[in-house]
C-alpha cells in the first residue's frame, strides 16, 4: 500500500501578549499553507482560543504565574517571571514533542522567550526567532549597550531633541524606552534578548525590507545570522482572529453608516495605559474636531477606572451618533473599512503595519518600547502621519485630527502613504522581497 509522506513539523512557541500572539499565529498559518504541520506551544496565561485554529496542534504549558503576578502593571516584570517559570515546563514539553515522529524540523520562538537560548540547542534542534518589531526598531535595540554606556537612555529633558549620532533618523527622545519601575530590569531583558538572537539559527521579521533597506544592511553587520523579512504576515491568509478580548463587531455596522474616509479610528493597543486627564483631553479633542470617531478604550487602560465612567454625563448621546466607543474592535476590518480615514495610534508595529497596508495616515501617540521609534519613522522619515509630541491636550488633538482629515497637508500625507501600501502588496507577489525571503526561509528549514 502506498504510504503518504508525513508533512514536516514546525513547533512554534508563542509569547502571551496580544501584539506577539497575533504575528506568531499568522506565521503558523503561513507555514501551514505551505504544507507544514503546526504544533503551537502556549502558556496557560493569555492562552489563544484553539477552537479558531482546528488545523493546528495546541500544547499548553503551565507558566506558574500567580494571580497577582499575572496582573502586575509592570509588563517587564511579567516578561521576566514568564522566562524564569517556563524553563522546566517548556523543556519537558519539547523533550516529549521531540520524542514523537515525525520529528520537528525546527522550533520558532518569540524573541521575548530569551531563556530558550541554549536550551533548544541542548535538544539538538535549530531555533529560529520571530522578532515582532520592524528593522528600524531592531537596529535601535541592537545598539542598546552603546546607548546605555553613553548615557543617552538617562538624559535630561533639555537634551531630548538632540540627534542620536549612532542612529541618524532618531532624536534622544525617540529611543526605545521600557515601562518599568526598575531600569535595570529593562537592561537585563535587552541583554537576554540580544544574546538569544545572536545565537539563533535565524531571525524572522514581520517587516518589508524594501521599506527599510538601510536598516537591513546595518542590522546584518551586527548580527551574524540569517534574516528573513517576510511581512506583512496578515496579508498572506485571512485567518481567524486570535484576539484575547472579544471584538465588538457592531463597529462595522456603525462604520457602514459613515461617509467614506470621514472616521478617525483611535486605539492605543493592548498594553499602553493613560491617566484620567489624558483620557479626557483625548475625548474632548476628538469631539471638538467635529469628525466622526471610533474609539477603542480597553477596560482598565485608564488608571484607576474600570472603563469610561469618568466621561461627562451625556458626552456620547450629545454627539448624536458621531462617536462610538468600544472595549475592543476587529481592528484589521476597521482599518480596511471605506469609512475609516485616519488612525490615532500608539504605534505598536502590528497596528502601524496594518495601517500602512490600508493606506490610513496616522496620528502618533507612542508610549514605550519600539513605539517611539515607529512614531518618528511615521512622522519624520516616511512622513505618513503627525506626531503628538507634547503633553496631551485637547486643542493639540483637535488640530491634529483636522489637519490629517481636512487640510492640504493631510492630503499630502495621504498621497505619501499610497506607494507604501503598494510596496506592501508588491513584496508578496512572485519575485517580491517577502515572497523571495519566504521561499528562502522554507528551503532553509527543509535543509536542517
Ligand atoms: C506590543 C507593543 O506595544 C508594540 O510596540 C510591539 O510592536 C508589539 O507588542 P501592542 O501594544 O499590543 O503590542 O500593539 P500592536 O503591535 O499594535 O498589536 C496590537 C494588535 O491587536 C494588532 O494586531 C491589532 O490589530 C490588534 N487589535 C488592537 C485588535 O484586534 N483590536 C483592537 O481593538 C486593538
Coordinates of C-alpha atoms and ligand atoms in Angstrom, one line a residue:
X1 CA 0.0 0.0 0.0
X2 CA 1.2 3.5 -0.8
X3 CA 2.3 5.4 2.3
X4 CA 1.7 9.2 2.3
X5 CA 4.8 11.2 3.1
X6 CA 4.3 12.9 6.5
X7 CA 4.4 16.7 6.5
X8 CA 7.4 18.3 8.1
X9 CA 6.5 19.6 11.6
X10 CA 7.3 23.1 12.9
X11 CA 7.0 23.8 16.6
X12 CA 6.2 27.4 17.5
X13 CA 6.3 28.9 21.0
X14 CA 4.0 31.9 21.3
X15 CA 4.6 34.8 23.8
X16 CA 1.3 35.5 25.6
X17 CA 0.8 39.2 24.8
X18 CA -1.6 40.3 22.0
X19 CA 1.0 42.1 19.9
X20 CA 3.1 38.9 19.9
X21 CA 0.4 36.3 19.7
X22 CA -1.1 37.8 16.5
X23 CA 2.1 37.6 14.4
X24 CA 3.0 34.2 15.7
X25 CA -0.3 32.7 14.8
X26 CA -0.3 34.4 11.4
X27 CA 3.2 32.9 10.9
X28 CA 1.9 29.5 11.8
X29 CA -0.8 29.9 9.2
X30 CA 1.7 30.9 6.6
X31 CA 3.7 27.7 7.2
X32 CA 0.6 25.6 7.4
X33 CA -0.5 26.8 3.9
X34 CA 3.0 25.9 2.6
X35 CA 2.5 22.2 3.7
X36 CA 3.9 22.1 7.2
X37 CA 2.2 20.6 10.3
X38 CA 2.0 23.1 13.1
X39 CA 2.4 22.5 16.8
X40 CA 1.9 25.6 18.8
X41 CA 3.1 25.7 22.4
X42 CA 1.5 28.4 24.6
X43 CA 1.2 29.3 28.2
X44 CA -2.0 29.0 30.4
X45 CA -1.7 32.7 30.8
X46 CA -3.4 34.6 27.9
X47 CA -3.9 31.3 26.0
X48 CA -5.2 31.6 22.5
X49 CA -8.6 30.2 21.5
X50 CA -7.6 26.9 20.0
X51 CA -11.1 26.2 18.5
X52 CA -10.4 29.0 16.0
X53 CA -7.5 27.0 14.6
X54 CA -8.5 23.3 14.3
X55 CA -5.7 22.7 11.8
X56 CA -3.0 23.3 14.5
X57 CA -2.0 21.1 17.4
X58 CA -2.0 23.2 20.5
X59 CA 0.1 22.3 23.6
X60 CA -0.5 24.2 26.7
X61 CA 2.3 24.5 29.4
X62 CA 1.8 25.7 33.0
X63 CA 3.5 29.1 33.4
X64 CA 3.2 29.2 37.2
X65 CA 2.1 32.9 37.3
X66 CA 0.1 33.7 40.4
X67 CA -2.9 35.9 40.0
X68 CA -1.0 38.9 41.4
X69 CA 2.0 38.2 39.1
X70 CA -0.3 38.0 36.1
X71 CA -2.0 41.3 36.9
X72 CA 1.3 43.2 37.6
X73 CA 1.2 46.5 35.8
X74 CA 4.9 46.3 35.2
X75 CA 5.0 44.3 32.0
X76 CA 8.8 43.9 32.1
X77 CA 8.4 42.1 35.4
X78 CA 5.8 39.7 33.8
X79 CA 8.2 39.0 31.0
X80 CA 11.0 38.1 33.4
X81 CA 8.6 36.0 35.6
X82 CA 7.5 34.1 32.5
X83 CA 11.1 33.5 31.4
X84 CA 12.1 32.1 34.7
X85 CA 9.0 30.0 35.3
X86 CA 8.7 28.4 31.9
X87 CA 12.2 26.9 31.7
X88 CA 11.2 23.5 33.1
X89 CA 7.7 23.2 31.6
X90 CA 9.0 24.2 28.2
X91 CA 11.9 21.8 28.4
X92 CA 9.7 18.9 29.4
X93 CA 7.2 19.7 26.7
X94 CA 9.9 20.0 24.0
X95 CA 11.5 16.8 25.1
X96 CA 8.2 15.0 24.7
X97 CA 7.4 16.5 21.3
X98 CA 10.9 15.7 20.0
X99 CA 10.5 12.0 21.0
X100 CA 7.5 11.8 18.6
X101 CA 7.6 11.1 14.9
X102 CA 7.9 12.8 12.6
X103 CA 10.5 14.9 14.4
X104 CA 10.1 18.6 14.2
X105 CA 12.4 20.4 11.7
X106 CA 12.9 23.4 14.0
X107 CA 11.5 25.5 16.8
X108 CA 10.3 29.0 16.2
X109 CA 10.2 31.1 19.4
X110 CA 9.2 34.7 20.1
X111 CA 12.3 36.9 20.8
X112 CA 10.9 37.6 24.3
X113 CA 11.5 34.0 25.2
X114 CA 15.1 34.7 25.8
X115 CA 15.5 31.7 28.2
X116 CA 15.4 29.4 25.2
X117 CA 18.9 30.4 24.3
X118 CA 21.0 27.2 24.6
X119 CA 18.0 25.1 25.8
X120 CA 16.8 24.1 22.3
X121 CA 20.4 23.5 21.2
X122 CA 20.7 21.0 24.1
X123 CA 17.9 19.1 22.4
X124 CA 19.7 19.3 19.1
X125 CA 17.0 21.2 17.3
X126 CA 17.6 24.5 15.5
X127 CA 16.0 27.6 17.0
X128 CA 14.7 30.4 14.8
X129 CA 13.4 33.6 16.4
X130 CA 10.4 35.7 15.5
X131 CA 11.1 39.4 16.2
X132 CA 7.8 41.2 16.1
X133 CA 9.2 44.7 15.6
X134 CA 10.4 46.3 12.4
X135 CA 14.1 46.6 11.2
X136 CA 14.5 50.2 12.3
X137 CA 13.4 49.5 15.8
X138 CA 15.6 46.3 15.7
X139 CA 18.7 48.4 14.9
X140 CA 17.9 50.8 17.7
X141 CA 17.6 48.0 20.2
X142 CA 20.7 46.4 18.8
X143 CA 22.7 49.5 19.8
X144 CA 21.3 49.4 23.3
X145 CA 24.6 48.7 25.1
X146 CA 26.2 51.7 23.4
X147 CA 23.2 54.0 24.1
X148 CA 23.3 53.0 27.7
X149 CA 27.1 53.4 28.0
X150 CA 26.9 56.9 26.5
X151 CA 24.2 57.9 28.9
X152 CA 21.6 58.6 26.2
X153 CA 19.0 56.5 27.9
X154 CA 19.0 58.6 31.1
X155 CA 19.3 62.1 29.5
X156 CA 17.5 65.1 30.9
X157 CA 14.5 66.7 29.2
X158 CA 16.7 69.6 27.9
X159 CA 18.6 67.1 25.7
X160 CA 15.5 65.3 24.4
X161 CA 15.6 66.9 21.0
X162 CA 19.3 66.2 20.3
X163 CA 20.1 63.9 17.4
X164 CA 21.5 60.4 18.2
X165 CA 24.8 60.2 16.3
X166 CA 24.6 56.4 16.1
X167 CA 21.0 56.4 14.8
X168 CA 20.7 59.4 12.4
X169 CA 16.9 59.2 12.0
X170 CA 16.3 59.4 15.7
X171 CA 16.4 62.0 18.5
X172 CA 17.2 61.1 22.0
X173 CA 13.5 61.2 22.9
X174 CA 12.7 58.6 20.2
X175 CA 15.0 55.9 21.7
X176 CA 13.2 52.8 22.9
X177 CA 12.2 53.0 26.5
X178 CA 10.8 50.4 28.9
X179 CA 7.8 50.9 31.0
X180 CA 9.2 49.6 34.3
X181 CA 9.9 50.7 37.8
X182 CA 13.4 49.4 37.6
X183 CA 15.5 50.4 34.6
X184 CA 18.0 47.5 35.3
X185 CA 15.2 45.1 34.7
X186 CA 14.8 46.6 31.1
X187 CA 18.5 46.3 30.6
X188 CA 18.5 42.6 31.7
X189 CA 15.7 41.9 29.2
X190 CA 17.6 43.6 26.4
X191 CA 20.8 41.7 27.1
X192 CA 19.0 38.4 27.3
X193 CA 17.0 39.0 24.1
X194 CA 20.1 40.2 22.2
X195 CA 22.2 37.2 23.3
X196 CA 19.4 34.8 22.3
X197 CA 19.0 36.5 18.9
X198 CA 22.8 36.3 18.2
X199 CA 23.0 32.6 19.0
X200 CA 19.8 31.7 16.9
X201 CA 19.7 29.9 13.6
X202 CA 17.9 32.8 12.0
X203 CA 15.5 35.7 12.6
X204 CA 12.1 36.2 11.0
X205 CA 10.6 39.7 10.8
X206 CA 7.0 40.8 10.1
X207 CA 8.6 43.6 8.0
X208 CA 9.0 44.6 4.4
X209 CA 12.7 45.1 3.6
X210 CA 12.0 47.4 0.6
X211 CA 10.8 50.0 3.2
X212 CA 13.9 49.6 5.4
X213 CA 16.9 48.7 3.2
X214 CA 19.5 50.8 5.0
X215 CA 18.4 49.4 8.4
X216 CA 18.6 45.8 7.0
X217 CA 22.2 46.4 5.9
X218 CA 23.0 47.9 9.3
X219 CA 21.4 45.0 11.2
X220 CA 23.2 42.4 9.1
X221 CA 26.5 44.0 10.0
X222 CA 25.8 43.4 13.7
X223 CA 24.1 40.0 13.5
X224 CA 25.9 37.0 12.1
X225 CA 22.7 35.2 11.4
X226 CA 20.2 34.7 8.6
X227 CA 17.4 37.3 8.3
X228 CA 14.0 36.7 6.7
X229 CA 11.7 39.7 6.4
X230 CA 8.5 38.2 5.1
X231 CA 5.8 40.6 6.2
X232 CA 3.1 41.8 6.2
X233 CA 2.0 38.5 7.7
X234 CA -1.7 39.3 7.9
X235 CA -1.8 39.7 4.1
X236 CA -0.9 36.0 3.3
X237 CA -4.1 34.4 4.6
X238 CA -7.3 35.7 6.0
X239 CA -7.1 33.8 9.3
X240 CA -9.5 33.6 12.2
X241 CA -8.9 36.0 14.9
X242 CA -6.6 35.3 17.8
X243 CA -7.9 38.2 19.8
X244 CA -7.6 37.7 23.6
X245 CA -10.5 40.1 24.1
X246 CA -13.9 39.9 22.4
X247 CA -14.0 42.1 19.4
X248 CA -17.1 44.3 19.2
X249 CA -18.4 43.7 15.7
X250 CA -21.0 46.5 16.0
X251 CA -18.2 48.8 15.0
X252 CA -18.6 47.6 11.4
X253 CA -22.3 48.4 11.1
X254 CA -21.6 51.8 12.7
X255 CA -18.9 52.4 10.1
X256 CA -21.3 51.4 7.3
X257 CA -23.4 54.5 8.2
X258 CA -20.5 57.0 7.9
X259 CA -19.3 58.7 4.8
X260 CA -16.1 57.4 3.1
X261 CA -12.8 58.5 4.6
X262 CA -14.5 60.5 7.3
X263 CA -13.9 58.5 10.5
X264 CA -10.9 58.8 12.8
X265 CA -10.2 55.4 14.5
X266 CA -8.4 55.7 17.8
X267 CA -6.7 52.8 19.7
X268 CA -3.7 52.6 22.0
X269 CA -3.2 48.8 21.5
X270 CA -3.2 46.0 24.0
X271 CA -0.8 47.3 26.8
X272 CA -0.4 51.1 26.9
X273 CA -2.4 52.9 29.5
X274 CA -3.2 56.6 30.2
X275 CA -4.2 58.7 33.1
X276 CA -7.6 60.3 33.6
X277 CA -6.7 63.7 32.4
X278 CA -5.1 62.3 29.2
X279 CA -8.3 60.3 28.5
X280 CA -10.5 63.4 29.0
X281 CA -8.2 65.5 26.8
X282 CA -8.4 62.9 24.0
X283 CA -12.2 62.7 24.4
X284 CA -12.7 66.5 24.1
X285 CA -10.1 66.8 21.3
X286 CA -11.8 64.1 19.2
X287 CA -15.2 65.6 19.9
X288 CA -14.1 69.2 19.1
X289 CA -12.6 68.1 15.8
X290 CA -16.1 67.5 14.5
X291 CA -15.1 64.3 12.7
X292 CA -16.9 61.1 13.5
X293 CA -14.7 58.9 15.6
X294 CA -14.5 55.2 16.6
X295 CA -12.5 54.8 19.8
X296 CA -11.2 51.6 21.5
X297 CA -10.9 52.1 25.2
X298 CA -9.6 48.8 26.7
X299 CA -11.1 48.1 30.1
X300 CA -8.5 49.0 32.7
X301 CA -6.5 51.2 30.4
X302 CA -7.4 54.4 32.2
X303 CA -5.6 54.5 35.5
X304 CA -7.9 54.0 38.4
X305 CA -11.0 53.3 36.2
X306 CA -12.9 50.2 35.1
X307 CA -13.8 51.7 31.7
X308 CA -15.2 55.1 30.6
X309 CA -17.2 56.1 33.7
X310 CA -15.3 59.4 34.0
X311 CA -16.7 60.7 30.7
X312 CA -19.1 63.6 31.5
X313 CA -22.8 62.5 31.5
X314 CA -24.3 62.8 28.1
X315 CA -21.0 63.0 26.3
X316 CA -21.8 60.2 23.8
X317 CA -25.5 61.0 23.5
X318 CA -24.8 64.7 22.7
X319 CA -22.7 63.6 19.8
X320 CA -25.8 62.1 18.1
X321 CA -24.2 59.1 16.5
X322 CA -20.9 60.8 15.6
X323 CA -19.0 58.7 18.1
X324 CA -18.7 55.1 19.0
X325 CA -16.6 53.8 21.9
X326 CA -15.9 50.1 22.3
X327 CA -13.8 47.9 24.5
X328 CA -12.0 46.1 21.7
X329 CA -12.5 46.2 17.9
X330 CA -11.9 44.0 14.9
X331 CA -9.0 46.3 14.0
X332 CA -7.9 44.9 10.7
X333 CA -11.5 45.1 9.4
X334 CA -12.0 48.6 10.8
X335 CA -8.8 49.9 9.1
X336 CA -10.0 48.3 5.8
X337 CA -13.4 49.9 6.0
X338 CA -14.1 52.6 3.4
X339 CA -15.3 55.0 6.1
X340 CA -12.0 55.0 8.0
X341 CA -9.8 57.9 7.1
X342 CA -7.3 58.3 9.9
X343 CA -5.7 56.4 12.8
X344 CA -4.8 57.8 16.2
X345 CA -2.4 55.1 17.3
X346 CA 0.2 54.2 19.9
X347 CA 2.4 53.0 17.0
X348 CA 2.8 49.3 18.0
X349 CA 4.3 47.7 15.0
X350 CA 1.3 45.4 14.2
X351 CA -1.0 48.4 14.2
X352 CA 1.4 50.5 12.2
X353 CA 1.8 47.8 9.5
X354 CA -2.0 47.2 9.4
X355 CA -2.4 51.0 8.9
X356 CA 0.2 51.1 6.1
X357 CA -1.4 48.1 4.3
X358 CA -4.7 50.1 4.2
X359 CA -3.0 53.4 3.4
X360 CA -4.5 55.0 6.5
X361 CA -2.5 58.1 7.6
X362 CA -1.7 58.2 11.3
X363 CA -1.6 60.5 14.4
X364 CA 1.1 59.1 16.7
X365 CA 0.8 58.9 20.5
X366 CA 3.6 56.4 21.4
X367 CA 4.2 55.1 24.9
X368 CA 7.1 52.7 25.3
X369 CA 9.4 50.2 23.6
X370 CA 9.6 50.3 19.8
X371 CA 6.6 52.6 19.6
X372 CA 8.7 55.8 19.9
X373 CA 11.0 54.7 17.0
X374 CA 7.9 53.8 14.9
X375 CA 6.3 57.2 15.6
X376 CA 9.5 59.0 14.5
X377 CA 9.6 57.0 11.3
X378 CA 5.8 57.6 10.6
X379 CA 6.0 61.3 11.1
X380 CA 9.5 62.3 10.0
X381 CA 11.1 59.6 7.9
X382 CA 8.2 58.2 5.9
X383 CA 6.1 61.3 6.6
X384 CA 2.8 59.4 6.6
X385 CA 1.5 60.9 9.9
X386 CA 1.6 63.5 12.6
X387 CA 3.3 63.2 15.9
X388 CA 1.7 64.3 19.2
X389 CA 5.0 65.2 21.0
X390 CA 3.8 67.3 23.8
X391 CA 1.6 66.8 26.8
X392 CA -1.7 65.5 25.6
X393 CA -4.1 68.5 25.3
X394 CA -7.5 68.7 23.6
X395 CA -6.5 71.5 21.3
X396 CA -3.5 69.6 20.0
X397 CA -5.7 66.5 19.3
X398 CA -8.4 68.6 17.6
X399 CA -5.8 70.4 15.4
X400 CA -4.1 67.1 14.5
X401 CA -7.4 65.5 13.5
X402 CA -8.4 68.5 11.4
X403 CA -5.0 68.7 9.7
X404 CA -5.0 65.0 8.9
X405 CA -8.6 64.7 7.8
X406 CA -9.4 68.0 6.1
X407 CA -6.3 70.1 5.2
X408 CA -4.0 70.1 2.2
X409 CA -1.2 68.9 4.5
X410 CA -3.3 65.9 5.3
X411 CA -3.9 65.3 1.6
X412 CA -0.1 65.3 1.0
X413 CA 0.3 62.8 3.9
X414 CA -2.4 60.6 2.4
X415 CA -0.6 60.7 -1.0
X416 CA 2.7 59.6 0.5
X417 CA 1.2 56.5 2.2
X418 CA -0.2 55.1 -1.1
X419 CA 3.1 54.0 -2.5
X420 CA 3.9 52.3 0.8
X421 CA 0.7 50.3 0.6
X422 CA 1.6 49.4 -3.0
X423 CA 5.1 48.2 -1.8
X424 CA 3.3 46.1 0.9
X425 CA 1.3 44.5 -1.8
X426 CA 4.1 44.0 -4.4
X427 CA 6.5 42.4 -1.9
X428 CA 4.2 39.4 -1.5
X429 CA 3.9 38.8 -5.3
X430 CA 6.1 36.5 -7.4
X431 CA 9.6 37.9 -7.3
X432 CA 8.8 40.4 -4.5
X433 CA 11.2 40.7 -1.5
X434 CA 8.9 39.0 1.1
X435 CA 8.0 36.3 -1.5
X436 CA 11.7 35.5 -2.1
X437 CA 12.6 35.6 1.5
X438 CA 9.8 33.2 2.4
X439 CA 11.0 30.8 -0.3
X440 CA 14.5 31.0 1.1
X441 CA 13.2 30.5 4.7
X442 CA 11.3 27.4 3.7
X443 CA 14.3 26.0 1.8
X444 CA 16.5 26.8 4.8
X445 CA 14.1 25.0 7.3
X446 CA 13.9 21.9 5.0
X447 CA 17.7 21.8 4.9
X448 CA 18.0 21.2 8.6
Ligands
LIG1 C1 3.1 45.4 21.8 C2 3.9 46.7 21.8 O1 3.2 47.7 22.4 C3 4.3 47.0 20.4 O2 5.0 48.2 20.4 C4 5.2 45.9 19.8 O3 5.5 46.3 18.5 C5 4.4 44.6 19.8 O4 3.9 44.4 21.1 P1 0.6 46.1 21.3 O5 0.5 47.2 22.2 O6 -0.3 45.0 21.5 O7 2.0 45.5 21.0 O8 0.3 46.8 19.8 P2 0.4 46.3 18.3 O9 1.7 45.8 18.0 O10 -0.2 47.3 17.5 O11 -0.6 45.0 18.4 C6 -1.9 45.1 18.7 C7 -2.7 44.0 17.9 O12 -4.0 44.0 18.5 C8 -2.9 44.4 16.4 O13 -2.7 43.3 15.6 C9 -4.3 44.9 16.3 O14 -5.0 44.6 15.1 C10 -5.0 44.1 17.5 N1 -6.1 44.9 18.0 C11 -5.9 46.1 18.6 C12 -7.4 44.4 17.9 O15 -7.6 43.3 17.3 N2 -8.4 45.2 18.4 C13 -8.3 46.4 19.0 O16 -9.3 47.0 19.4 C14 -6.9 46.9 19.1

